[in-house]
PDB file of C-alpha atoms in Angstrom:
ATOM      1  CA  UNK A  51     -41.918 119.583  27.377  1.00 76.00           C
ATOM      2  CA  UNK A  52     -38.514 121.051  26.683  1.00 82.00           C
ATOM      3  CA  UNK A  53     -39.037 123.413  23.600  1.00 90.00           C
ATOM      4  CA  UNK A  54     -36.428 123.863  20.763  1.00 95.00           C
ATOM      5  CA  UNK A  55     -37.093 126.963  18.884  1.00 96.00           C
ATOM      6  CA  UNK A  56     -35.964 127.236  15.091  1.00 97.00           C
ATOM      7  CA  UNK A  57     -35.224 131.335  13.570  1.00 96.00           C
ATOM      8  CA  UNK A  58     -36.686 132.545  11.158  1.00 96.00           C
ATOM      9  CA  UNK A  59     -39.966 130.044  10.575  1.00 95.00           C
ATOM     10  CA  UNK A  60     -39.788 131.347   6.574  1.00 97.00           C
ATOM     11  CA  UNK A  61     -37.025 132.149   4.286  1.00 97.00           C
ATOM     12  CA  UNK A  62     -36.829 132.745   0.766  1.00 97.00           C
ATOM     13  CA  UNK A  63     -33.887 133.243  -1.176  1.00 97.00           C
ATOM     14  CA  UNK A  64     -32.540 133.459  -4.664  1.00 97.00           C
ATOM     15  CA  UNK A  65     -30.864 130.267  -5.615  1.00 97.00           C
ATOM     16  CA  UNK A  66     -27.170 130.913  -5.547  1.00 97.00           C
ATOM     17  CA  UNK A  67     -27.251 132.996  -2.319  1.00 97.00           C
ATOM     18  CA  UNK A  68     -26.074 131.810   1.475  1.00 97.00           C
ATOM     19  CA  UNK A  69     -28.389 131.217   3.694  1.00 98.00           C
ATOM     20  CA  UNK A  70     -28.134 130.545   7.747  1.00 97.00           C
ATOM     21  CA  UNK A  71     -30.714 128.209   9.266  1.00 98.00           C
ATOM     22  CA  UNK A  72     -30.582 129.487  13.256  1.00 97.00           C
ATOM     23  CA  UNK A  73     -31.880 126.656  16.013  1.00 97.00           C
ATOM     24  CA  UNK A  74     -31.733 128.118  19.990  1.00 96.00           C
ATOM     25  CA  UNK A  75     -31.504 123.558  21.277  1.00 95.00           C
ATOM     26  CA  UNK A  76     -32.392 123.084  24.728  1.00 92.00           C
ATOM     27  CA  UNK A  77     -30.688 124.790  27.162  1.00 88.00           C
ATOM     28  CA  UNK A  78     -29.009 121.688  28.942  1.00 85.00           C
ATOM     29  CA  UNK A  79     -28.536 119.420  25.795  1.00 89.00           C
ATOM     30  CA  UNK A  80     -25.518 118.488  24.095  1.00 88.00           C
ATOM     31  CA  UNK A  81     -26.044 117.211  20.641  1.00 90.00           C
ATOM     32  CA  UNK A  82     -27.732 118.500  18.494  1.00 93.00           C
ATOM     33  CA  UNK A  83     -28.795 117.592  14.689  1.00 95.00           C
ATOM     34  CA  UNK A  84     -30.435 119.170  11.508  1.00 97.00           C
ATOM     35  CA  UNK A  85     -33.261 117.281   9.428  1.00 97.00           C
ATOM     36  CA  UNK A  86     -34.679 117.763   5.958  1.00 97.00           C
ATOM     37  CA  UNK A  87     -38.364 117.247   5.114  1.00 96.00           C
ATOM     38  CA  UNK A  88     -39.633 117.559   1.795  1.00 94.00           C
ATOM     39  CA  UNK A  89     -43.241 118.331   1.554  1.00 85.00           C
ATOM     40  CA  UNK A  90     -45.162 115.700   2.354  1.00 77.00           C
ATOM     41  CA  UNK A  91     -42.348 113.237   2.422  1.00 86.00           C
ATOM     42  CA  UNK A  92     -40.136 111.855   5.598  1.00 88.00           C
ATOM     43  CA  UNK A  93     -38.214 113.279   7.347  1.00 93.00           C
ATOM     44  CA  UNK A  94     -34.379 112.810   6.062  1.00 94.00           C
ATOM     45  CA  UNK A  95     -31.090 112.986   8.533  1.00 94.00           C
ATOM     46  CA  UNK A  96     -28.572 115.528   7.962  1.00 96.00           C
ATOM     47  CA  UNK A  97     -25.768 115.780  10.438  1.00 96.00           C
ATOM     48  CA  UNK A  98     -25.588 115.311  14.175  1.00 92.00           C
ATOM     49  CA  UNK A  99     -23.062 117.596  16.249  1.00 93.00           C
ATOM     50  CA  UNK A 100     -21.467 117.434  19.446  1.00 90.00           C
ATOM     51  CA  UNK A 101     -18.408 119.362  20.731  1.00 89.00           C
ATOM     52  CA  UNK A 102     -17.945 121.680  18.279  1.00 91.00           C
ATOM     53  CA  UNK A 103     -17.727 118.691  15.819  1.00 93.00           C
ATOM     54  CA  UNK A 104     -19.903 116.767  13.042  1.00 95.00           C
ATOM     55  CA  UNK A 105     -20.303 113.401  14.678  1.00 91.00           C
ATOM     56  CA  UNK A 106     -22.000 111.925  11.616  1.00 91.00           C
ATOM     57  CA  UNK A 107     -23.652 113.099   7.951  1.00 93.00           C
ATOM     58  CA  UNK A 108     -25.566 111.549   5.922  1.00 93.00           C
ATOM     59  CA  UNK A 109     -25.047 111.814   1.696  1.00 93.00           C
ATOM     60  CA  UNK A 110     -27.929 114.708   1.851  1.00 95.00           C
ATOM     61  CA  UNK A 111     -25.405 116.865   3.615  1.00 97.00           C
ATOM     62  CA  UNK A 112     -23.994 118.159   0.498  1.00 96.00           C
ATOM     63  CA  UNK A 113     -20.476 120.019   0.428  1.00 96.00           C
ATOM     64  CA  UNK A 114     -22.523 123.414   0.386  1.00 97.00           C
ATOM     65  CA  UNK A 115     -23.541 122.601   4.027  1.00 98.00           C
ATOM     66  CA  UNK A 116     -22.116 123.136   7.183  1.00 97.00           C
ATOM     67  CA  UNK A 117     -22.697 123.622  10.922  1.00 97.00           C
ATOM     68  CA  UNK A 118     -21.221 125.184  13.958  1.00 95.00           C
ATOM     69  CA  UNK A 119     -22.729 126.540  17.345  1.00 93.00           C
ATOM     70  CA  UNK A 120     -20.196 129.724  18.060  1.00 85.00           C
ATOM     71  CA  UNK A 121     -19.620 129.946  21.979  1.00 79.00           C
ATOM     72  CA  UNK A 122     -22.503 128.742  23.012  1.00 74.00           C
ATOM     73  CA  UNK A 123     -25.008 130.450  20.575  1.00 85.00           C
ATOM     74  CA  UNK A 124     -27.458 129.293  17.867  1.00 94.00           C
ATOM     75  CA  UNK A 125     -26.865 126.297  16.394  1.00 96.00           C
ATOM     76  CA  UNK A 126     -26.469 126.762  12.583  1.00 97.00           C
ATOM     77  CA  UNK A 127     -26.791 125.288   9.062  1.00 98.00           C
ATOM     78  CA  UNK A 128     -24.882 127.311   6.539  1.00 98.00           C
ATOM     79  CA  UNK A 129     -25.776 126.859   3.016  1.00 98.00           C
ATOM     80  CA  UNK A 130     -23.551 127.880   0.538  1.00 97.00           C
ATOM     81  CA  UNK A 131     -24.425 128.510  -2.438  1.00 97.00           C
ATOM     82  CA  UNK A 132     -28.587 127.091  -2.087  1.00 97.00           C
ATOM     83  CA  UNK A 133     -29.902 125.229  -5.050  1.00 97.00           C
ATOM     84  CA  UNK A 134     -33.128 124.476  -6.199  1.00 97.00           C
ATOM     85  CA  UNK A 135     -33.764 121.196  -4.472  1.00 96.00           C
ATOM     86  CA  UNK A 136     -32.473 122.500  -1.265  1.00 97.00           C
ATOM     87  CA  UNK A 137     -36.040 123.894  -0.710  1.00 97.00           C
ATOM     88  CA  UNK A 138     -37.179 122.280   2.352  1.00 97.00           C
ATOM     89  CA  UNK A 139     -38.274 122.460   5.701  1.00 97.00           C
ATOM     90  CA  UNK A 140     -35.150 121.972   7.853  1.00 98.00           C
ATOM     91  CA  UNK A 141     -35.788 120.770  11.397  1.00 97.00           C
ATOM     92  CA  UNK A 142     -33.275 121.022  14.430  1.00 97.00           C
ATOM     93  CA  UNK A 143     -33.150 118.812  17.364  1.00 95.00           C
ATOM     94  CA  UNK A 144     -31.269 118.306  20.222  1.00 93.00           C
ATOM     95  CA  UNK A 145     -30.906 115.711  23.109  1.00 90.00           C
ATOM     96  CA  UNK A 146     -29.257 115.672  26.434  1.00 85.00           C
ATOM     97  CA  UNK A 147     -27.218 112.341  25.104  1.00 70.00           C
ATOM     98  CA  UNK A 148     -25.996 110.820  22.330  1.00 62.00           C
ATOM     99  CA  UNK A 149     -23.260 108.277  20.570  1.00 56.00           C
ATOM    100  CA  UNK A 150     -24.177 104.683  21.593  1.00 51.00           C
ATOM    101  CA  UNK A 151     -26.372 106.084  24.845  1.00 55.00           C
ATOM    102  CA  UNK A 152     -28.960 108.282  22.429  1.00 62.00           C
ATOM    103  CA  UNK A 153     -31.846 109.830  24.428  1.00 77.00           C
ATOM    104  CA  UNK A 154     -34.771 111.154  23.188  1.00 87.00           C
ATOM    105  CA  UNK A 155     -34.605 114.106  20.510  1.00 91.00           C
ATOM    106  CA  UNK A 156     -36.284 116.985  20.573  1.00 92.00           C
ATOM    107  CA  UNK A 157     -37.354 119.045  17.529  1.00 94.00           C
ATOM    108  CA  UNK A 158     -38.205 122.319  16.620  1.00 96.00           C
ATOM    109  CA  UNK A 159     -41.365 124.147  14.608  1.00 95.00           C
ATOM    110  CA  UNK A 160     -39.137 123.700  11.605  1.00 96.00           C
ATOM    111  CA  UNK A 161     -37.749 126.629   8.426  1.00 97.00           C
ATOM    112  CA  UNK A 162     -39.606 126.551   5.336  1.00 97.00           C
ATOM    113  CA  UNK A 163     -36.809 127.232   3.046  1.00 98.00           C
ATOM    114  CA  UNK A 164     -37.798 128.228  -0.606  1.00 97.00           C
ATOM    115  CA  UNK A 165     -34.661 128.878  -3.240  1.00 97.00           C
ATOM    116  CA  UNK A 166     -36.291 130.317  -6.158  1.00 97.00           C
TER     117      UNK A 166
ATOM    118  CA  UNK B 261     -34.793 101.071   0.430  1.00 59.00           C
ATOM    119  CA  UNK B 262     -36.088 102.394   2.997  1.00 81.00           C
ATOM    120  CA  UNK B 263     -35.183 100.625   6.539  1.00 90.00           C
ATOM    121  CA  UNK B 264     -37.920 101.859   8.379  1.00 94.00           C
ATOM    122  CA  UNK B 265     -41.023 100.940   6.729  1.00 95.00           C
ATOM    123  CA  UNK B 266     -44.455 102.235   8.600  1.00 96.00           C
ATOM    124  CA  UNK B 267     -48.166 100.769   7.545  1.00 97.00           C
ATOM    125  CA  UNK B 268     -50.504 101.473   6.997  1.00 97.00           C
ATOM    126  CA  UNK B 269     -49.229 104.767   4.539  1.00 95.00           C
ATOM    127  CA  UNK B 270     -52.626 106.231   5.225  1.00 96.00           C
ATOM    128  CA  UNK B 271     -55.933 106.162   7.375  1.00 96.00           C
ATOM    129  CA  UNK B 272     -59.335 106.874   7.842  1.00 97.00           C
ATOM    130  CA  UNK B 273     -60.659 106.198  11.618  1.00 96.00           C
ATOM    131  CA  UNK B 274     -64.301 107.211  13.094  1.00 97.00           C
ATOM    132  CA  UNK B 275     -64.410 109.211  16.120  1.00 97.00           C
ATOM    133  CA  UNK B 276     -64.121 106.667  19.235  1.00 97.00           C
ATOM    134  CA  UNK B 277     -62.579 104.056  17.415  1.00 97.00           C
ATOM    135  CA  UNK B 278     -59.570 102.195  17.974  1.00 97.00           C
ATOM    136  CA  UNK B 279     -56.222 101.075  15.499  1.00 96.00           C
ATOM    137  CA  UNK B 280     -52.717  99.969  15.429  1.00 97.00           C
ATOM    138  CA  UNK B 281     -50.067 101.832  13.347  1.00 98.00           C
ATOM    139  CA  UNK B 282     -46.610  99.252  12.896  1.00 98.00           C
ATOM    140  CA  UNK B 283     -43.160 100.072  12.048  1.00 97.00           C
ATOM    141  CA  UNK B 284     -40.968  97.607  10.662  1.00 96.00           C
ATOM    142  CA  UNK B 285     -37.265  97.669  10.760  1.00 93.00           C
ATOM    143  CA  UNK B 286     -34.574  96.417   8.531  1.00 93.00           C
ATOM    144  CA  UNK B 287     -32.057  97.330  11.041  1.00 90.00           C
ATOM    145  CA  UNK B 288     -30.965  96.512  14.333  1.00 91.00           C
ATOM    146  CA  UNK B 289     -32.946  99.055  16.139  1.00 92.00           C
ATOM    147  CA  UNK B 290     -32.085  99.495  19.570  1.00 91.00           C
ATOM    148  CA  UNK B 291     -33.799 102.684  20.445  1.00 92.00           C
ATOM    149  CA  UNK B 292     -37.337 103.717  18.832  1.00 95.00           C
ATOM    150  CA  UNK B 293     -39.239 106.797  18.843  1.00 95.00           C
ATOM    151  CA  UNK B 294     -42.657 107.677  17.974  1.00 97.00           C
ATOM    152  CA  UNK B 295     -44.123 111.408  16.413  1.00 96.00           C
ATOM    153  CA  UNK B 296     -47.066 113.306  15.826  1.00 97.00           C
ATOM    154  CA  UNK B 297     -46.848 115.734  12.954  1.00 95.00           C
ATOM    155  CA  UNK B 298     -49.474 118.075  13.386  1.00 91.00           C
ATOM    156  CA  UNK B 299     -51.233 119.812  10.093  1.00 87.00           C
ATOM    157  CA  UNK B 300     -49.514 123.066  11.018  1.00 87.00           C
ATOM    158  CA  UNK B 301     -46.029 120.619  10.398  1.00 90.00           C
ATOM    159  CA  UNK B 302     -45.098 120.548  13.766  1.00 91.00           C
ATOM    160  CA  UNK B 303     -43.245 117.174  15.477  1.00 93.00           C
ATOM    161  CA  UNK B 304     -45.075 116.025  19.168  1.00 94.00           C
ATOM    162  CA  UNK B 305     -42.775 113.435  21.065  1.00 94.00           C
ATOM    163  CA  UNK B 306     -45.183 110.519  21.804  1.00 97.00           C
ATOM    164  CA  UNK B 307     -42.643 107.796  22.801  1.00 96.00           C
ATOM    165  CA  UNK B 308     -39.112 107.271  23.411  1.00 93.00           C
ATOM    166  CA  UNK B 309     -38.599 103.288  23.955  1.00 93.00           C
ATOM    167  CA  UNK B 310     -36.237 100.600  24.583  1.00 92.00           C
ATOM    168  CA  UNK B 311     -37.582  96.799  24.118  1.00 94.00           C
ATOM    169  CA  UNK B 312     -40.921  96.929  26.334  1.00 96.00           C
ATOM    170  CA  UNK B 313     -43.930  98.706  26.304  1.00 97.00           C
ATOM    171  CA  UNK B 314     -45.091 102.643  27.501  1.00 97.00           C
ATOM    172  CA  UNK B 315     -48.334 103.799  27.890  1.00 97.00           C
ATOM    173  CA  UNK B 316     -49.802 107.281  28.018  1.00 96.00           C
ATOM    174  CA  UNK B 317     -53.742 108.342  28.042  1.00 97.00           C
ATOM    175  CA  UNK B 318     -55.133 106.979  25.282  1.00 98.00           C
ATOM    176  CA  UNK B 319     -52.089 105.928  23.405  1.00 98.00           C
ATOM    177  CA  UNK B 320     -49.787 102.902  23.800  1.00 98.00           C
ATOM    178  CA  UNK B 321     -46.796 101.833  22.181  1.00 98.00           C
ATOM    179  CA  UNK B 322     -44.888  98.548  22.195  1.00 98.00           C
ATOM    180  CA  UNK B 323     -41.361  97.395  20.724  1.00 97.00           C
ATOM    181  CA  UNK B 324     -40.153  94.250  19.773  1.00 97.00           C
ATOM    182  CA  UNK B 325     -36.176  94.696  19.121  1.00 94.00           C
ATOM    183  CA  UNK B 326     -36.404  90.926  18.627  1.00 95.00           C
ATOM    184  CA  UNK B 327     -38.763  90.576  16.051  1.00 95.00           C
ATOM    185  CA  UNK B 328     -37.675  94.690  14.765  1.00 95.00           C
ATOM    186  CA  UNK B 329     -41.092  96.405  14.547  1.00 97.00           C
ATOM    187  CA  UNK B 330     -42.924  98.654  17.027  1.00 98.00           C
ATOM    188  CA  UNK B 331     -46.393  99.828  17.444  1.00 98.00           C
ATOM    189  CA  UNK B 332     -48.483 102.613  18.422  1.00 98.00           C
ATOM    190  CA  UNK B 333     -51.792 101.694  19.199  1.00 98.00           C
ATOM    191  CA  UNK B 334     -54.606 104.575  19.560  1.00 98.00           C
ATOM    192  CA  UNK B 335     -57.944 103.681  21.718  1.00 97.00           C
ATOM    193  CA  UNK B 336     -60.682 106.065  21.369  1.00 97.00           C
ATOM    194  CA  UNK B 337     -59.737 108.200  18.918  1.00 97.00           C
ATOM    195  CA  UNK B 338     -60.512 112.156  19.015  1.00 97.00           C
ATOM    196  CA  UNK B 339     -60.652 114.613  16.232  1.00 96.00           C
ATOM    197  CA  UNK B 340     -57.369 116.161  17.501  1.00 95.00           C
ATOM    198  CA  UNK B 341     -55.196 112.645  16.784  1.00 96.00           C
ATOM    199  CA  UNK B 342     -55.418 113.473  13.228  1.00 96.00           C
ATOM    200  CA  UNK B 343     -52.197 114.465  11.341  1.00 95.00           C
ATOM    201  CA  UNK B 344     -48.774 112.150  10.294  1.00 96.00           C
ATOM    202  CA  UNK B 345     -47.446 109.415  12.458  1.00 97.00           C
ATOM    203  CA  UNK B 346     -43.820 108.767  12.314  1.00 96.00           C
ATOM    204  CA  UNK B 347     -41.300 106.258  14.422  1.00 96.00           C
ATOM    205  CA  UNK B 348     -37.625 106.838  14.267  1.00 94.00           C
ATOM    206  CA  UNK B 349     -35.215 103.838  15.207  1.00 93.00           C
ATOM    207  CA  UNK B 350     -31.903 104.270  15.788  1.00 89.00           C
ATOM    208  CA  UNK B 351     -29.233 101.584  15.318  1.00 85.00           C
ATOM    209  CA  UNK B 352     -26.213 101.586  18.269  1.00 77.00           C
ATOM    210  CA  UNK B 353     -23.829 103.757  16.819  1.00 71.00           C
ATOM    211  CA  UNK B 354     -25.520 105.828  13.861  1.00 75.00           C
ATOM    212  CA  UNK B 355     -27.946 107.744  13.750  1.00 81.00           C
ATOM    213  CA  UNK B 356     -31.686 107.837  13.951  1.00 85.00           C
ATOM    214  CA  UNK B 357     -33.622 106.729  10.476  1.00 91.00           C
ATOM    215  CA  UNK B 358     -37.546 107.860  10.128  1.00 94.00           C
ATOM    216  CA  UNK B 359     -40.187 105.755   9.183  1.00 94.00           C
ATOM    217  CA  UNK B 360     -42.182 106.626   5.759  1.00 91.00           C
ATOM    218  CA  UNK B 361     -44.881 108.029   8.438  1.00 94.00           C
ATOM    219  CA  UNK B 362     -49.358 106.903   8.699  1.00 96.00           C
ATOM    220  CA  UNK B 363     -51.308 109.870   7.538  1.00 96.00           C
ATOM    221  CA  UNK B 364     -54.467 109.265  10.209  1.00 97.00           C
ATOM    222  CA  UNK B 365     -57.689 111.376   9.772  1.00 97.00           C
ATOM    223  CA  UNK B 366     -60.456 110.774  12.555  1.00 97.00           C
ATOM    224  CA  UNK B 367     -63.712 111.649  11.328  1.00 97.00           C
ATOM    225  CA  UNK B 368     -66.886 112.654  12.944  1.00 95.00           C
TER     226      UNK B 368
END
């Protein structure tokens, strides 16, 4: 099926730094959205994105957060600065639709994020 | 609390056996899809519905916008079915809410 691919798989920091969370969606979609799944616990909504814009965020998507997909590129999630409880694995997806005609998302292996 | 509630939490099935997982929904769900997360974390796509039912091999999945729960049933179940079951629903116009997912093992 249509793969989503997530860079890097592991990341640790040093609570305080900024880290970039880099997702390469599927090539024809057009919204895409960032997850966060505590170990062993479901898997939480962040923000969806389409046109260069944050459609909709949930309360997880903390000030210290933010997305863009630069010309076309990798579609990001910015932390800045982490804190402890942002350690996570953050999953991207993307679909080909999206507002009130959503299609099917499609995720990637995920980024084990730990902020020490 | 949560909106999408999944049951059971966790399971134990023997090797050729069969069982339903359910989703319920405290929402208007008008979209519904179905995951395997594999041990190595992982999501599969298993469904993508509107109201009705899919089928595919050994799995089939039905849901009831109406009554706002799904199901994934699993006939014959193999080894490599084990791992965390979650459905997603979305509501028109916001976005999509996981279930608290199954945890299946199939055992020899």
């Amino acid at each position: 099926g249509p793969k989503v691919l997530q860079i890097p798989s592991h990341q640790i920091i040093d609570m305080g730094q900024m880290v970039t969370l880099n997702c390469d969606p599927v090539s024809n979609h057009l919204y895409f959205y960032w997850y966060k799944q505590i170990l062993g616990q479901q898997m939480e909504f962040l923000v969806n994105f389409y046109n260069g814009k944050v459609m909709e965020k949930s309360k997880l998507f903390k000030d210290q957060f933010s997305v863009e997909r630069p010309d076309g590129s990798y579609f990001t999630l910015k932390i800045q600065p982490t804190a402890l409880e942002d350690s996570a694995v953050y999953f991207c997806a993307s679909s080909s639709t999206g507002g009130f005609n959503y299609a099917e998302q499609f995720f990637g292996p995920g980024t084990r994020l730990t902020v020490l | 609390g949560d909106k999408v509630k999944q049951s059971p939490s966790a399971l134990s099935l023997q090797e050729g056996t069969n069982s339903a997982l359910r989703c319920n929904f405290s929402i208007a769900a008008t979209t519904v899809q179905w995951f395997l997360q594999n041990p190595r974390g992982s999501l599969i796509n298993l469904f993508y519905l509107v109201p009705g039912t899919k089928e595919n091999g050994r799995l089939k999945s039905t849901f009831n916008s109406k009554e706002s729960y799904s199901t994934l049933h699993i006939r014959d179940a193999q080894l490599e079915d084990s791992g965390t079951y979650f459905c997603a629903a979305e509501e028109s116009g916001t976005y999509q809410r996981f279930g608290t997912g199954t945890k299946l093992q199939v055992v020899p």
